[in-house]
Coordinates of C-alpha atoms and ligand atoms in Angstrom, one line a residue:
X98 CA -20.1 14.4 6.0
X99 CA -16.3 14.3 6.7
X100 CA -16.5 10.6 7.3
X101 CA -18.1 9.6 3.9
X102 CA -15.7 7.8 1.7
X103 CA -14.9 8.6 -2.0
X104 CA -13.9 5.8 -4.4
X105 CA -10.2 6.7 -4.4
X106 CA -10.3 6.6 -0.6
X107 CA -11.9 3.2 -0.5
X108 CA -9.3 1.9 -3.0
X109 CA -6.5 3.4 -0.9
X110 CA -7.7 1.8 2.3
X111 CA -8.2 -1.6 0.7
X112 CA -4.8 -1.5 -0.9
X113 CA -3.0 -0.3 2.3
X114 CA -4.6 -3.3 4.2
X115 CA -3.7 -5.6 1.3
X116 CA 0.0 -4.7 1.4
X117 CA 0.2 -4.6 5.2
X118 CA 0.8 -0.9 5.5
X119 CA -2.3 -0.5 7.6
X120 CA -2.5 -2.9 10.6
X121 CA -4.6 -3.4 13.7
X122 CA -3.2 -4.6 17.0
X123 CA -1.2 -2.7 19.7
X124 CA 1.4 -0.2 18.6
X125 CA 3.5 2.4 20.6
X126 CA 3.5 5.8 18.7
X127 CA 6.2 8.4 18.6
X128 CA 4.2 10.3 21.2
X129 CA 4.2 7.3 23.6
X130 CA 0.5 6.6 23.2
X131 CA -0.6 3.0 22.6
X132 CA -2.7 2.8 19.4
X133 CA -4.9 0.0 18.2
X134 CA -3.8 0.7 14.6
X135 CA -0.6 1.8 12.7
X136 CA 0.1 3.0 9.3
X137 CA 3.6 2.0 8.1
X138 CA 4.2 3.8 4.8
X139 CA 7.7 2.1 4.5
X140 CA 5.9 -1.0 3.4
X141 CA 4.9 0.6 0.1
X142 CA 7.9 -1.3 -1.2
X143 CA 7.2 -2.3 -4.8
X144 CA 6.8 -0.5 -8.1
X145 CA 3.1 -1.3 -8.3
X146 CA 2.4 -0.1 -4.7
X147 CA 4.4 3.2 -5.2
X148 CA 2.5 3.8 -8.4
X149 CA -0.8 3.3 -6.7
X150 CA 0.3 5.4 -3.7
X151 CA 1.3 8.3 -6.1
X152 CA -2.2 8.1 -7.7
X153 CA -4.0 8.3 -4.4
X154 CA -2.0 11.4 -3.2
X155 CA -2.6 13.0 -6.6
X156 CA -6.3 12.3 -6.4
X157 CA -6.5 13.9 -2.9
X158 CA -4.6 17.0 -4.1
X159 CA -6.9 17.3 -7.1
X160 CA -10.0 16.9 -4.9
X161 CA -9.0 19.8 -2.7
X162 CA -10.2 23.3 -3.6
X163 CA -7.6 24.6 -1.2
X164 CA -4.8 23.2 -3.2
X165 CA -6.1 23.6 -6.8
X166 CA -8.2 26.3 -8.3
X167 CA -11.3 24.5 -9.6
X168 CA -12.5 27.6 -11.5
X169 CA -9.3 27.8 -13.5
X170 CA -8.8 24.3 -15.1
X171 CA -7.5 22.9 -11.8
X172 CA -4.5 25.1 -11.7
X173 CA -2.4 24.2 -8.7
X174 CA -2.1 26.8 -5.9
X175 CA 1.5 25.7 -5.2
X176 CA 4.7 25.8 -7.3
X177 CA 6.9 23.1 -5.6
X178 CA 6.2 19.8 -3.8
X179 CA 8.6 19.5 -0.9
X180 CA 9.3 16.0 0.6
X181 CA 11.1 16.2 4.0
X182 CA 13.9 13.6 4.6
X183 CA 13.7 10.7 4.7
X184 CA 10.2 9.4 4.1
X185 CA 9.0 12.5 2.2
X186 CA 11.6 12.1 -0.5
X187 CA 10.2 9.2 -2.4
X188 CA 6.6 10.5 -1.7
X189 CA 7.4 13.8 -3.4
X190 CA 9.0 12.0 -6.3
X191 CA 6.2 9.6 -7.1
X192 CA 3.4 12.2 -6.4
X193 CA 5.0 14.9 -8.6
X194 CA 5.3 12.3 -11.4
X195 CA 1.7 11.2 -10.9
X196 CA 0.4 14.8 -11.0
X197 CA 2.1 15.1 -14.4
X198 CA 1.2 11.8 -15.9
X199 CA -2.4 11.7 -14.7
X200 CA -3.4 15.4 -14.6
X201 CA -0.9 17.2 -16.9
X202 CA 0.3 19.3 -13.9
X203 CA 4.0 20.0 -13.9
X204 CA 5.1 21.4 -10.5
X205 CA 8.7 21.5 -9.1
X206 CA 10.0 18.8 -6.7
X207 CA 12.5 19.4 -3.9
X208 CA 13.7 17.7 -0.7
X209 CA 16.3 18.2 2.1
X210 CA 19.2 16.1 3.3
X211 CA 19.4 15.4 7.0
X212 CA 23.2 16.0 6.9
X213 CA 24.8 18.9 5.0
X214 CA 27.3 17.8 2.3
X215 CA 30.6 19.6 2.3
X216 CA 31.5 18.8 -1.4
X217 CA 29.8 18.7 -4.8
X218 CA 26.7 20.8 -4.8
X219 CA 26.8 21.4 -1.0
X220 CA 24.0 22.5 1.2
X221 CA 21.0 20.6 2.5
X222 CA 18.4 21.3 -0.1
X223 CA 18.1 19.4 -3.4
X224 CA 15.9 19.9 -6.4
X225 CA 13.7 22.8 -7.5
X226 CA 14.5 26.2 -6.0
X227 CA 12.3 27.1 -3.0
X228 CA 13.0 30.7 -2.5
X229 CA 9.9 32.9 -3.2
X230 CA 7.9 29.8 -4.1
X231 CA 4.5 28.5 -2.8
X232 CA 5.3 25.1 -1.3
X233 CA 3.2 22.1 -0.6
X234 CA 4.8 19.7 1.9
X235 CA 4.2 16.0 1.5
X236 CA 4.4 13.5 4.4
X237 CA 3.0 10.2 5.5
X238 CA 1.1 10.6 8.7
X239 CA 0.3 13.4 11.1
X240 CA -0.2 12.4 14.8
X241 CA 1.0 15.4 16.8
X242 CA 2.3 17.5 13.9
X243 CA 5.9 17.7 15.2
X244 CA 7.5 16.7 11.9
X245 CA 5.4 19.2 9.9
X246 CA 6.4 22.1 12.2
X247 CA 10.0 21.4 11.5
X248 CA 9.4 21.7 7.7
X249 CA 7.6 25.0 8.2
X250 CA 10.7 26.4 10.0
X251 CA 13.0 25.1 7.3
X252 CA 11.0 26.6 4.5
X253 CA 10.6 30.0 6.3
X254 CA 14.4 30.0 6.6
X255 CA 14.9 29.9 2.8
X256 CA 12.2 32.4 2.0
X257 CA 9.6 30.0 0.8
X258 CA 5.9 30.1 1.6
X259 CA 4.5 26.9 2.9
X260 CA 0.9 26.9 1.6
X261 CA -0.2 23.4 2.6
X262 CA 0.5 19.9 3.6
X263 CA -0.7 16.7 2.0
X264 CA -0.5 13.4 4.0
X265 CA -1.8 9.9 3.5
X266 CA -3.4 9.6 7.0
X267 CA -4.7 12.2 9.4
X268 CA -4.9 10.2 12.7
X269 CA -7.2 13.0 14.0
X270 CA -5.5 13.0 17.4
X271 CA -5.0 15.8 19.9
X272 CA -1.6 16.7 21.1
X273 CA -3.0 16.8 24.6
X274 CA -6.4 15.7 25.7
X275 CA -7.1 19.2 27.0
X276 CA -6.6 20.7 23.5
X277 CA -9.9 22.0 22.0
X278 CA -8.7 21.0 18.5
X279 CA -6.9 18.1 16.8
X280 CA -3.2 18.3 15.9
X281 CA -4.1 18.8 12.2
X282 CA -6.5 21.7 13.1
X283 CA -3.7 23.2 15.3
X284 CA -1.3 23.0 12.3
X285 CA -3.9 24.8 10.1
X286 CA -4.5 27.4 12.8
X287 CA -1.0 28.0 14.0
X288 CA 0.8 27.9 10.6
X289 CA -2.1 29.2 8.5
X290 CA -1.8 26.4 6.0
X291 CA -4.2 23.8 4.5
X292 CA -3.9 20.2 5.5
X293 CA -5.3 17.6 3.1
X294 CA -5.2 13.9 3.7
X295 CA -6.0 10.9 1.5
X296 CA -8.0 9.5 4.5
X297 CA -8.6 10.4 8.2
X298 CA -9.5 8.4 11.3
X299 CA -13.3 9.0 11.0
X300 CA -13.2 7.6 7.5
X301 CA -11.2 4.6 8.6
X302 CA -13.8 4.0 11.2
X303 CA -16.6 4.2 8.6
X304 CA -14.7 1.7 6.5
X305 CA -14.4 -0.7 9.4
X306 CA -18.1 -0.4 10.1
X307 CA -19.2 -0.9 6.5
X308 CA -16.6 -3.3 5.1
X309 CA -15.3 -5.5 8.0
X310 CA -14.9 -8.4 5.5
X311 CA -12.2 -6.3 3.7
X312 CA -10.1 -6.1 6.8
X313 CA -7.8 -9.1 7.2
X314 CA -8.1 -10.8 10.6
X315 CA -10.6 -8.3 11.9
X316 CA -13.4 -9.2 14.4
X317 CA -15.8 -7.1 16.6
X318 CA -13.0 -6.1 18.9
X319 CA -11.1 -4.3 16.0
X320 CA -13.9 -1.7 15.5
X321 CA -14.5 -1.4 19.2
X322 CA -10.8 -0.7 20.0
X323 CA -10.6 2.0 17.3
X324 CA -13.8 3.6 18.6
X325 CA -12.5 3.6 22.2
X326 CA -9.2 5.0 21.1
X327 CA -10.9 7.8 19.1
X328 CA -13.2 8.6 22.0
Ligands
OMP538 P1 4.0 13.6 14.4 O1 5.3 14.1 13.9 O2 3.9 13.6 15.9 O3 2.8 14.2 13.7 O4 4.0 12.0 14.1 C1 4.0 11.5 12.7 C2 5.1 10.5 12.6 O5 4.8 9.3 13.5 C3 5.1 9.8 11.2 O6 5.9 10.5 10.3 C4 5.7 8.4 11.6 O7 7.1 8.5 11.8 C5 5.1 8.1 12.9 N1 3.8 7.3 12.8 C6 3.5 6.5 11.6 O8 4.3 6.4 10.7 N2 2.3 5.9 11.5 C7 1.3 6.0 12.5 O9 0.2 5.4 12.3 C8 1.6 6.7 13.7 C9 2.9 7.3 13.8 C10 3.2 7.9 15.1 O10 4.2 7.4 15.7 O11 2.4 8.7 15.6

């Protein structure tokens, strides 16, 4: 089922809890919703944690038949990994390096600036050329999918084809409670791209149910609050 957990996902959740990236409590989201948990990727702030983060994204990419061709020696179905500013920039760098060092896959890497430069190389795009390329966008979290839609427009504007998105956490939320599908499903449907996550909310819930002892400071209310929020 979608909420069963693979070893690389277990490792990623344990590690995110250990470094304080994943926390339980009361948090106000970009959308204004109050969430009982928050994933702060900015706290992957050491060489060791970035190395482990890169490995987890690379494992999620390689596990996806939508992003790699499993019949053809795991050939990637994308040419360039694009990390939108700011948080996508280091993610794209560590994950493209991890794909090479761990799987021998050498894709391009590109990112954008938020402000255009008026000297030197100019422009807002840096790194591998995007025009005519199949692009995988990397980001940290999808809640409503707003950030991802901005990348889609940017890539369309330079003649690139966005083929997918890889994120650390799919919060499995709806943009509005009346929506029939989640924000991630709406991105897949509206943009026609694959969305792959290292973990999603149902898997986080399974983890809380099965391994509460691995969650620092958790008690029965932790799981209940996550269940209520998801419902
Ligand atoms: P959307 O652009 O609405 O999909 O929200 C995703 C963004 O919200 C992330 O890129 C973060 O800036 C922020 N966020 C987190 O980083 N972690 C969370 O657990 C939840 C959010 C959020 O505010 O929804």
